[in-house]
Coordinates of C-alpha atoms in Angstrom, one line a residue:
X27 CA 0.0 0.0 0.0
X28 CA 1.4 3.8 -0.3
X29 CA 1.1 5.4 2.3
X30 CA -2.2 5.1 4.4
X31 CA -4.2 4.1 1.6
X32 CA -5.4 0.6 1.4
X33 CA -7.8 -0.9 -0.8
X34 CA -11.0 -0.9 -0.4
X35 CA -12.9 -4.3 -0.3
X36 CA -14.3 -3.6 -3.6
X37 CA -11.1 -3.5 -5.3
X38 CA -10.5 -6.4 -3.5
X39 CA -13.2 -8.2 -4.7
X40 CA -13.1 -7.5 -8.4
X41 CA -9.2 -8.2 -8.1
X42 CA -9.1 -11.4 -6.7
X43 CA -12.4 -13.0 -8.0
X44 CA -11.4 -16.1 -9.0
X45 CA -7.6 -15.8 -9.0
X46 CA -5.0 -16.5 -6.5
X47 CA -2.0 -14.4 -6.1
X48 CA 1.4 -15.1 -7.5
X49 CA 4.7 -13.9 -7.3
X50 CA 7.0 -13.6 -4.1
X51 CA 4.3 -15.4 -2.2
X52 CA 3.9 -18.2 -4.4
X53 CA 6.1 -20.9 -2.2
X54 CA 4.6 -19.5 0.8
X55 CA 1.2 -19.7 -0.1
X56 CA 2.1 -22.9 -1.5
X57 CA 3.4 -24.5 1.5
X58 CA 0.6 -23.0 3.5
X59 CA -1.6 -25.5 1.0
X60 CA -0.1 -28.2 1.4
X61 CA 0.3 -28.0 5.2
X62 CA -3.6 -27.5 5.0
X63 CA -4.0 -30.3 3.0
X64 CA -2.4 -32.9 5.1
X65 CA -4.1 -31.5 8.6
X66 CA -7.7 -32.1 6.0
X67 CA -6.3 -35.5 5.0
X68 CA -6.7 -36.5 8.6
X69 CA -9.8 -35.1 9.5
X70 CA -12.8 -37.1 9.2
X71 CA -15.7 -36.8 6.5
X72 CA -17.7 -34.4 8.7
X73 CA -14.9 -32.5 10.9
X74 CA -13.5 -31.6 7.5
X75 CA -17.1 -30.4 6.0
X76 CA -17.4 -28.2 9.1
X77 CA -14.0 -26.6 9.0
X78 CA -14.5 -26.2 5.2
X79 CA -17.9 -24.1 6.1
X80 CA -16.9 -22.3 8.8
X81 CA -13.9 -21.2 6.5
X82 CA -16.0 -20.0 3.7
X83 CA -17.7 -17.6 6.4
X84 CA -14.5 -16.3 8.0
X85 CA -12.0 -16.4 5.2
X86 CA -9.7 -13.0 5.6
X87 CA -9.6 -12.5 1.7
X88 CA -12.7 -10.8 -0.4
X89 CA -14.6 -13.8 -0.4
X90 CA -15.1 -14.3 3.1
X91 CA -19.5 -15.0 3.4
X92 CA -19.3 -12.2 6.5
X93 CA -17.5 -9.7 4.7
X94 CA -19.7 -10.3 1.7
X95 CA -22.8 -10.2 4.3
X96 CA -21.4 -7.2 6.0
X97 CA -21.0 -5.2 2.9
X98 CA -24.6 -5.6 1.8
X99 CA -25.9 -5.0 5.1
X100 CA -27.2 -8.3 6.1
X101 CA -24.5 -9.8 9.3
X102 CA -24.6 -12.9 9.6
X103 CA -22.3 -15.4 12.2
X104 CA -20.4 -18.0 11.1
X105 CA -21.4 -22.0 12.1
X106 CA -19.0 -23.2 14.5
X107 CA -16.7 -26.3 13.8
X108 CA -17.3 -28.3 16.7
X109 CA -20.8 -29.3 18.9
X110 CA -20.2 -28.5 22.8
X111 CA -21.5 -30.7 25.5
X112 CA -21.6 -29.4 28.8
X113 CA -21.5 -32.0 31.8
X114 CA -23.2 -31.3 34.8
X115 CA -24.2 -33.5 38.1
X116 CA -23.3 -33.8 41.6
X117 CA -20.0 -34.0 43.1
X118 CA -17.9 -36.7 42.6
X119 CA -20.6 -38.0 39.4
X120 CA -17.8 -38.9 37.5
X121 CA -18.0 -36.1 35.1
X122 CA -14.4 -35.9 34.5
X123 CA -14.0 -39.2 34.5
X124 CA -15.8 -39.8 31.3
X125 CA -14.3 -36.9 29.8
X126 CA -11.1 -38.5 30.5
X127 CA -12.3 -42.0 29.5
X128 CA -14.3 -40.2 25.7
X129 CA -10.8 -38.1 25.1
X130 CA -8.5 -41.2 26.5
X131 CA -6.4 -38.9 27.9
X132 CA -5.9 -38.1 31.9
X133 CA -6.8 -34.0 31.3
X134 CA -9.5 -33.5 33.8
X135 CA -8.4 -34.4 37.4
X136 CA -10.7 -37.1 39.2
X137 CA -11.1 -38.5 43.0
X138 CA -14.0 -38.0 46.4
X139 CA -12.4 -34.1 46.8
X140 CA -14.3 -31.3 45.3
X141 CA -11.7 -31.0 41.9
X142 CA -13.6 -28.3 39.9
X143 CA -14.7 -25.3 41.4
X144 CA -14.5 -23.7 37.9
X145 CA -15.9 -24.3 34.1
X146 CA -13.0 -26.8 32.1
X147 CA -13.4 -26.6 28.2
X148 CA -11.9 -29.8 27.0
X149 CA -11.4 -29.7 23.2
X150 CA -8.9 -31.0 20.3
X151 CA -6.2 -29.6 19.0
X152 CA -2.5 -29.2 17.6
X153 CA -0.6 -29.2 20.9
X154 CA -1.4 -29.8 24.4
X155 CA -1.9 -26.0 26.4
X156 CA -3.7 -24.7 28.8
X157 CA -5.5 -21.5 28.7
X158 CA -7.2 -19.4 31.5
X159 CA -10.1 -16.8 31.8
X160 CA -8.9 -14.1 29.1
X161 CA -7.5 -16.5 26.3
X162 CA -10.7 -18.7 27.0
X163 CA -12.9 -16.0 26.3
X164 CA -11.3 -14.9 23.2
X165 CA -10.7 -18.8 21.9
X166 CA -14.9 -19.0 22.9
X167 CA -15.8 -15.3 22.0
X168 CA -19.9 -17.0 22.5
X169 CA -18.7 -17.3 26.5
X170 CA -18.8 -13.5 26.9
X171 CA -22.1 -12.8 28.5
X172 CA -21.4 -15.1 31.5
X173 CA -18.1 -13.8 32.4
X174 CA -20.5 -10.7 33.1
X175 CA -21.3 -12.8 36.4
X176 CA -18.8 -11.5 38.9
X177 CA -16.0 -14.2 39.6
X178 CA -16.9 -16.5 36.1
X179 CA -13.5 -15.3 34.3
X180 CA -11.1 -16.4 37.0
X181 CA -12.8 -19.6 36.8
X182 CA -12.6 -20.7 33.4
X183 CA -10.1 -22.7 31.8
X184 CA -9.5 -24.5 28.9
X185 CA -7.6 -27.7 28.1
X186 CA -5.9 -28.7 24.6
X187 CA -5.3 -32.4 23.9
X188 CA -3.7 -33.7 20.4
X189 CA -6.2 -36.6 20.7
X190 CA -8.1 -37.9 18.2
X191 CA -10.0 -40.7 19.5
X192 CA -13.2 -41.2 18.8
X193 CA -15.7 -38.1 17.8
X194 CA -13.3 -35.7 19.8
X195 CA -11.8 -33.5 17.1
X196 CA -15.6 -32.3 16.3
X197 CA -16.6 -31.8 20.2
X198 CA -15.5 -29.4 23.1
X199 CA -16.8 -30.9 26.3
X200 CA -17.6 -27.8 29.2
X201 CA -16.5 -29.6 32.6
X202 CA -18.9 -28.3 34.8
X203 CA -18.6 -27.8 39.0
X204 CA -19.8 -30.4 40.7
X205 CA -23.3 -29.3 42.6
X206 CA -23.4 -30.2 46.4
X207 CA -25.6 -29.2 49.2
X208 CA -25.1 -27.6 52.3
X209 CA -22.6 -25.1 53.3
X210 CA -20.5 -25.4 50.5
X211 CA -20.4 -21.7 48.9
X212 CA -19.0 -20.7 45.2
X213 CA -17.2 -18.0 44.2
X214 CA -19.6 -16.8 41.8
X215 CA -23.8 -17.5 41.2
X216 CA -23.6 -21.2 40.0
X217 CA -27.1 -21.4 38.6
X218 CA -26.6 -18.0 36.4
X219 CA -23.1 -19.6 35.2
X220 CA -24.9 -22.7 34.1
X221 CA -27.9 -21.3 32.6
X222 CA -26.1 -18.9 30.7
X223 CA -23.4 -21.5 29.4
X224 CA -26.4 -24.5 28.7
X225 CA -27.7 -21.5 25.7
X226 CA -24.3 -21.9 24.1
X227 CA -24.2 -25.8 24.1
X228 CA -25.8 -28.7 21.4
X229 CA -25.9 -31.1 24.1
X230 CA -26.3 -31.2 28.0
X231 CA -25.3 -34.7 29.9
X232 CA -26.8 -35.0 33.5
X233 CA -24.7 -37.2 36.0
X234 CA -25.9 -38.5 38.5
X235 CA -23.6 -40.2 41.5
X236 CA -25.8 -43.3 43.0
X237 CA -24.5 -43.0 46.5
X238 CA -27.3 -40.7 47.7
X239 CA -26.3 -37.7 45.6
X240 CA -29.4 -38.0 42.8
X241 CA -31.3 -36.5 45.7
X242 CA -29.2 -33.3 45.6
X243 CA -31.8 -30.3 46.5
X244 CA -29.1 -27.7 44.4
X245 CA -28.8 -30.5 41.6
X246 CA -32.7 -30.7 41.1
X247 CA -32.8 -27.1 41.5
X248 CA -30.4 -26.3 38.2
X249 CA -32.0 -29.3 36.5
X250 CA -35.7 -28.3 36.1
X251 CA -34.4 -24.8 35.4
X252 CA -32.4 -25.7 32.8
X253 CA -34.8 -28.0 31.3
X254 CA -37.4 -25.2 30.9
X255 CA -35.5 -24.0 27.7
X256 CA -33.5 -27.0 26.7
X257 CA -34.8 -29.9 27.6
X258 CA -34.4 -30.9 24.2
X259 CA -30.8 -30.9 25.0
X260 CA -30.9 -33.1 28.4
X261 CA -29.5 -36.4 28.6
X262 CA -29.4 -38.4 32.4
X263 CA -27.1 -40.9 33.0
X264 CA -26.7 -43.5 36.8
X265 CA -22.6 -43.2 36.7
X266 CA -20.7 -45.7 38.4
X267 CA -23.4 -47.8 38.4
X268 CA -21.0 -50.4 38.8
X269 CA -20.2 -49.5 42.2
X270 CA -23.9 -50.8 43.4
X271 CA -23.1 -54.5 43.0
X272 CA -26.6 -55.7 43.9
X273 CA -29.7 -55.5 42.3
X274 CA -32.1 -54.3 44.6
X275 CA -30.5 -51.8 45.7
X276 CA -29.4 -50.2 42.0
X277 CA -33.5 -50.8 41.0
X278 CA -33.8 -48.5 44.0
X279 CA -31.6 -45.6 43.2
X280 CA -32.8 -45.7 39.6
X281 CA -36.3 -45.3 40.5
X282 CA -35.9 -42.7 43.8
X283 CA -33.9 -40.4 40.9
X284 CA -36.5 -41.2 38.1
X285 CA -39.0 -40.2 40.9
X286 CA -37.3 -36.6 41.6
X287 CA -37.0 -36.2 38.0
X288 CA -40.3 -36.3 37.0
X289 CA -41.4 -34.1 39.8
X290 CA -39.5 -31.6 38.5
X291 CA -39.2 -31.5 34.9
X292 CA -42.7 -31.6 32.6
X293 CA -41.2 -34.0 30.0
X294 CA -41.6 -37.4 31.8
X295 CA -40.9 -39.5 29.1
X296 CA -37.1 -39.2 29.6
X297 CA -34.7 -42.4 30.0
X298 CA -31.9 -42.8 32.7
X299 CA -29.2 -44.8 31.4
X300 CA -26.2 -47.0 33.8
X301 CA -23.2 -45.9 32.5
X302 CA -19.7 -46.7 34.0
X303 CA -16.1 -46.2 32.7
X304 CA -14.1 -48.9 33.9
X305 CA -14.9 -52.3 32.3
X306 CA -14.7 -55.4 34.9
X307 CA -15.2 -59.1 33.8
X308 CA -17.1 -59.6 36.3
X309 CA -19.8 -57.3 36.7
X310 CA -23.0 -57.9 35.2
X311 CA -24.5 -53.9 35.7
X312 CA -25.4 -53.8 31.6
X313 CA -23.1 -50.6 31.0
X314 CA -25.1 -47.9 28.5
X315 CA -21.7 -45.8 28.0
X316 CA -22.0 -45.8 24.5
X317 CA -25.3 -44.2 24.4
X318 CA -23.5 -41.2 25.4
X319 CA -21.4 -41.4 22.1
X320 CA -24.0 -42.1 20.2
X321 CA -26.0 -38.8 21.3
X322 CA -22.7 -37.4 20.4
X323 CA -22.3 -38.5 17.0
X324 CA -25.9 -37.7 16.3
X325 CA -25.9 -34.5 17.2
X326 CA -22.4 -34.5 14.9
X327 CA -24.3 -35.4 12.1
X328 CA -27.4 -33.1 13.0
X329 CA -24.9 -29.9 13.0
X330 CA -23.5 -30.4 9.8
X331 CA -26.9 -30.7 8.3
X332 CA -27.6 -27.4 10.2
X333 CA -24.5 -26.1 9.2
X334 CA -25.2 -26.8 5.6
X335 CA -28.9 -25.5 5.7
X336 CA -27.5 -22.4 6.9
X337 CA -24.7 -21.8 4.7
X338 CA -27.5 -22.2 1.8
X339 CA -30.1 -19.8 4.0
X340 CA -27.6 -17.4 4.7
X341 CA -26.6 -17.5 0.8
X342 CA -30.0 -17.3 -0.1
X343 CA -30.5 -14.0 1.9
X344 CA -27.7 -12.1 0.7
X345 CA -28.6 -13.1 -2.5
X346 CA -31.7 -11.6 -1.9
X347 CA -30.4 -8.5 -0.6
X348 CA -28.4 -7.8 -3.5
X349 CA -31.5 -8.2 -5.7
X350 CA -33.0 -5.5 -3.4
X351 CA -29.9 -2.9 -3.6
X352 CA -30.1 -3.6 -7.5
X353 CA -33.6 -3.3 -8.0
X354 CA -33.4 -0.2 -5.6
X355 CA -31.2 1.3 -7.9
X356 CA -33.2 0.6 -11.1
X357 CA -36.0 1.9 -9.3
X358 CA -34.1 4.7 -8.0
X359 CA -32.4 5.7 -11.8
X360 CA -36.2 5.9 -13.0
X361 CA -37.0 8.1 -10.5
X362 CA -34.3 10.0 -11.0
X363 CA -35.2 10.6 -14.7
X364 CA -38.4 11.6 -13.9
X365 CA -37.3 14.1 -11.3
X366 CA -35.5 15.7 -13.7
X367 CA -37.9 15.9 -16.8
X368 CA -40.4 17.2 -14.2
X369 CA -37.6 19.6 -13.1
X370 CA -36.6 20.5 -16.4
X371 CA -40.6 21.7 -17.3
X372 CA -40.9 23.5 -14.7
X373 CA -37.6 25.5 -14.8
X374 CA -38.4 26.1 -18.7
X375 CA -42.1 26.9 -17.2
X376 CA -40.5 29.9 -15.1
X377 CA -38.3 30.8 -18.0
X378 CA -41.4 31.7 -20.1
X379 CA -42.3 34.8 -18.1
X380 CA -38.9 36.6 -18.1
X381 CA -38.5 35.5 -21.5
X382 CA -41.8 37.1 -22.8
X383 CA -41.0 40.2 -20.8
X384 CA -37.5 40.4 -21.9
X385 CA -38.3 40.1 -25.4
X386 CA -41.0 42.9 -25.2
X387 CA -38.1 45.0 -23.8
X388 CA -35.4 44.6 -26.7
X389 CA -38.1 45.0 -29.2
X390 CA -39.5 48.5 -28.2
X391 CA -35.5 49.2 -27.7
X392 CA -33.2 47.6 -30.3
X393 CA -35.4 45.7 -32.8
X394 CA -37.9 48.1 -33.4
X395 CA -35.9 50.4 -35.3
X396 CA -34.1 48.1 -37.3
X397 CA -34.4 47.9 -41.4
X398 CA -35.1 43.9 -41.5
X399 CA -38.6 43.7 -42.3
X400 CA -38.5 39.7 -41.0
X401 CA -37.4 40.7 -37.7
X402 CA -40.0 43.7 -38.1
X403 CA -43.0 41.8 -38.8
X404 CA -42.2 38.8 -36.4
X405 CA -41.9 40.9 -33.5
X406 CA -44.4 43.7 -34.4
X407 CA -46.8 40.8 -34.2
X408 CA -45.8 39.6 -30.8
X409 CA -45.4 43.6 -29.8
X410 CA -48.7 44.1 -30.5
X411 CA -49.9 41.3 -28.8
X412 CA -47.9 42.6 -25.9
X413 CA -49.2 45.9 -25.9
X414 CA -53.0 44.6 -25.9
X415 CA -52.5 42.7 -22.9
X416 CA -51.0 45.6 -21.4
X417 CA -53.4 48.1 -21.9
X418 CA -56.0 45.8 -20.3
X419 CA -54.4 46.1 -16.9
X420 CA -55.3 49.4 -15.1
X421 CA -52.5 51.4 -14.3
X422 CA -53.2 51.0 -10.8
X423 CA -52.8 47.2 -10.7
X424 CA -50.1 47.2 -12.8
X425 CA -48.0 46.8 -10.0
X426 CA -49.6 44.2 -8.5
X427 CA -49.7 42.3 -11.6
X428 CA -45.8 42.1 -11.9
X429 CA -45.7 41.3 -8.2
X430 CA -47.6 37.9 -9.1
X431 CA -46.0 37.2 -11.8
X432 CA -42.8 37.3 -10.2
X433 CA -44.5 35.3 -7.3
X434 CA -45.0 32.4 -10.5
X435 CA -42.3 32.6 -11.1
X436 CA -40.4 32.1 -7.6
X437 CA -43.1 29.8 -7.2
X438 CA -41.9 27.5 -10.7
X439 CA -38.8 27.5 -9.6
X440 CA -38.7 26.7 -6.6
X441 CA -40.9 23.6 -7.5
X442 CA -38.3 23.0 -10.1
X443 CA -35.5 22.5 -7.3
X444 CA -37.6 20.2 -5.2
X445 CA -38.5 18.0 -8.5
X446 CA -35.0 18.3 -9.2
X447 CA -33.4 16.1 -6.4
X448 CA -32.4 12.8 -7.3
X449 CA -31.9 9.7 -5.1
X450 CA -28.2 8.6 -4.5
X451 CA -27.9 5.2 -7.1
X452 CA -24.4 2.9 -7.1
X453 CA -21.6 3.5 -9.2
X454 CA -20.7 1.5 -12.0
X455 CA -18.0 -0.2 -10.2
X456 CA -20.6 -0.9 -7.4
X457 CA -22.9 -2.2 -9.3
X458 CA -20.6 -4.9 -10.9
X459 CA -19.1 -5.9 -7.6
X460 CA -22.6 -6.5 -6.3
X461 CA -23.4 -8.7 -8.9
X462 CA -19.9 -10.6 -9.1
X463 CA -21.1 -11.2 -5.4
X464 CA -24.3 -12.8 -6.2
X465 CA -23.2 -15.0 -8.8
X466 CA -21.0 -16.0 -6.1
X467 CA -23.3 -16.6 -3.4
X468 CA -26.2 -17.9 -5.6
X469 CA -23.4 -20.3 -8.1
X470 CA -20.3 -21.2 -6.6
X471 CA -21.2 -21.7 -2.8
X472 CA -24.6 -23.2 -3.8
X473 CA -22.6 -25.6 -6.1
X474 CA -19.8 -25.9 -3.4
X475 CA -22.7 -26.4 -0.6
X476 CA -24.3 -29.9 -3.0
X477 CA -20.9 -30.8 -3.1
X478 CA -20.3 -30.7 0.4
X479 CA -23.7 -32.7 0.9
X480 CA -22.5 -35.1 -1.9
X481 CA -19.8 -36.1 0.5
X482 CA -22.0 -36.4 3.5
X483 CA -24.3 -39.1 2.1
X484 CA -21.8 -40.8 0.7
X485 CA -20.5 -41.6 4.3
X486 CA -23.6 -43.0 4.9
X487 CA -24.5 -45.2 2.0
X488 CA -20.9 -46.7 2.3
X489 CA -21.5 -47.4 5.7
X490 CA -24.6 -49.2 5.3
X491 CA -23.1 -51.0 2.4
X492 CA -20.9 -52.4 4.7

């Protein structure tokens, strides 16, 4: 760029549409591709159809879909790449432990002591890091209302594992603080936090520890709150159901928390699953574990539809919004050309006056006493015709009279001025760039967006065929 001047997203847009750049950044841009192409050859079929959408929203150059949407005045937000489920439950539920078990990774710390006073986001990635409050918030920009809640920030943290084990690299899970009764006191309203982090989440798993904890007062509190506006999201699960060896007594636990449920939430057909991490030969507890990962590769495969049906709404209304600018503009050019052939008539309207007036003028000074007898006759005619209108306004109105006729005149012109204004239409360059954009939006990411399906059912029919 010289100086301060930097293009303007127009320029970028007709420059780039459809080409790559070349030159000096050729090798870099090259090995940038095929860096990206190995970290896509490992992905699976629908962690790489996410990525690819959520990059067609937030690509930097001038075809980024929220630039694009931003520039025609429709925003739109970009689709993340992963689902979020957020675990909740009593103390020691065994929350982290499954997290630990799904990522098959030790990340979360487990054991009887109260582990997680704060909110864990355990998701995939390049390296393993840690990040606290700040970098949490700005890695999950969605997170900022609840760090409104006094104390929330210092208690969130997020952990990055390299695995890749099962459905991982698609999911962030939200470790959630176990919810106890009695004196125990948290550094910042627990119920807000929750609520306000279950309406950024696909999917909400409910632990439930069977050694007396499913009748938690604070547990059952959150629960039926949180299932007044996403119940659709709920899942409950009897962890370490294992751990209640006899029959009886596991029968009972199931139904006393089946019996609090359905006191407090209005959906009673829900199912409570016995889940437990840690096979053993010899227990006989059937073990409903993989449940949980079938929810989660449902709701996989339900946000890439989503994704998919948004990327072609969201196409579909910028598409439309462009039609409205352009037919805006037609609309407005017409107006504009009747504005100014109703201006024109009226300006040519106040002319005639002055004109008439003026001409009378010249003739009884200049033409009058010339020898051409064209010029003589023409304007005798209209002199006379002059003179006869004249003589039939009284002398004492005559005043009067000129004092309208000048009024007519301000009158026509001013009338001419306020026909004359015109309605602001795009610029030839604008105009163009809108449409390169729809064509665009309306051809290539349509086409892009049945190719992208394309490869979505075909994951599916070869796995049935199979």
């Amino acid at each position: 760029y010289i100086g301060d001047q930097k293009p303007s997203f127009s320029s970028f847009f007709l420059s780039n549409m459809g080409l790559k750049k070349r030159g000096a950044s050729a090798n870099g841009d090259s090995s940038r591709s095929a860096a990206n192409s190995y970290e896509e050859s490992t992905m699976t079929v629908n962690e790489r159809l996410l990525k690819r959408v959520h990059d067609i929203y937030t690509e930097k150059s001038d075809k980024g879909l929220i630039g694009i949407a931003e520039h025609v005045g429709h925003p739109v937000l970009a689709p993340r790449k992963k689902i979020t489920v957020m675990l909740m439950g009593t103390h020691s539920s065994g929350k982290s432990s499954w997290t630990n078990w799904y990522v098959e990774e030790s990340i979360q710390k487990t054991g009887m002591a109260i582990e997680t006073q704060g909110f864990t986001l355990v998701t995939s990635g390049k390296k393993r890091e840690t990040y606290t409050g700040n970098a949490t918030v700005h890695l999950y920009p969605q997170l900022e209302p609840i760090t409104r809640i006094p104390g929330v920030i210092e208690h969130l943290v997020t952990e990055i594992s390299t695995s890749k084990q099962k459905k991982f690299p698609v999911v962030t899970f939200v470790d959630t603080p176990g919810l106890v009764d009695g004196a125990i006191s948290y550094p910042y309203d627990i119920s807000a936090a929750m609520l306000g982090i279950a309406k950024q989440v696909d999917l909400i798993f409910v632990f439930f520890d069977p050694h007396g904890a499913g009748t938690s007062v604070r547990t059952m509190d959150v629960v039926e709150q949180l299932h007044v506006e996403h119940g659709d999201k709920m899942r409950f699960y009897l962890s370490k159901a294992d751990q209640v060896t006899d029959e009886a007594d596991r029968q009972k636990v199931l139904i006393q928390i089946t019996q609090n449920l359905s006191q407090r939430i209005s959906h009673k057909n829900f199912n409570l699953h016995t889940i437990y991490t840690i096979e053993s030969p010899n227990c006989r507890v059937v073990n409903q574990v993989n449940t949980m990962c079938k929810e989660v590769e449902k709701t996989i495969n339900m946000a890439v539809q989503n994704t998919l049906n948004t990327l072609e709404s969201d196409c579909k209304a910028i598409a439309a919004r462009i039609d409205h600018k352009l037919d805006s503009d037609r609309a407005a050019r017409t107006a504009n050309l009747n504005a100014r052939f109703k201006g024109l008539l009226l300006f040519m309207g106040a002319l005639v006056i002055p004109v008439v007036l003026l001409s009378h003028f010249l003739y009884t000074l200049i033409v009058k006493d010339r020898d051409d007898d064209l010029y003589n006759e023409y304007f005798a005619r209209f002199s006379a015709v002059m003179t006869r209108v004249q003589d039939q306004i009284p002398a004492d109105y005559a005043a009067h009279v000129f004092g309208l006729l000048t009024l007519i005149v301000v009158v026509l012109l001013a009338m001419s001025k306020i026909a004359w204004k015109i309605k602001p239409t795009l610029s030839a360059r604008e105009k163009k760039l809108l449409m390169d954009m729809r064509r665009y939006v309306s051809i290539t990411l349509m086409k892009e967006k049945k190719e992208m399906y394309d490869e979505y059912f075909a994951q599916a029919i070869s796995a049935d065929q199979k």
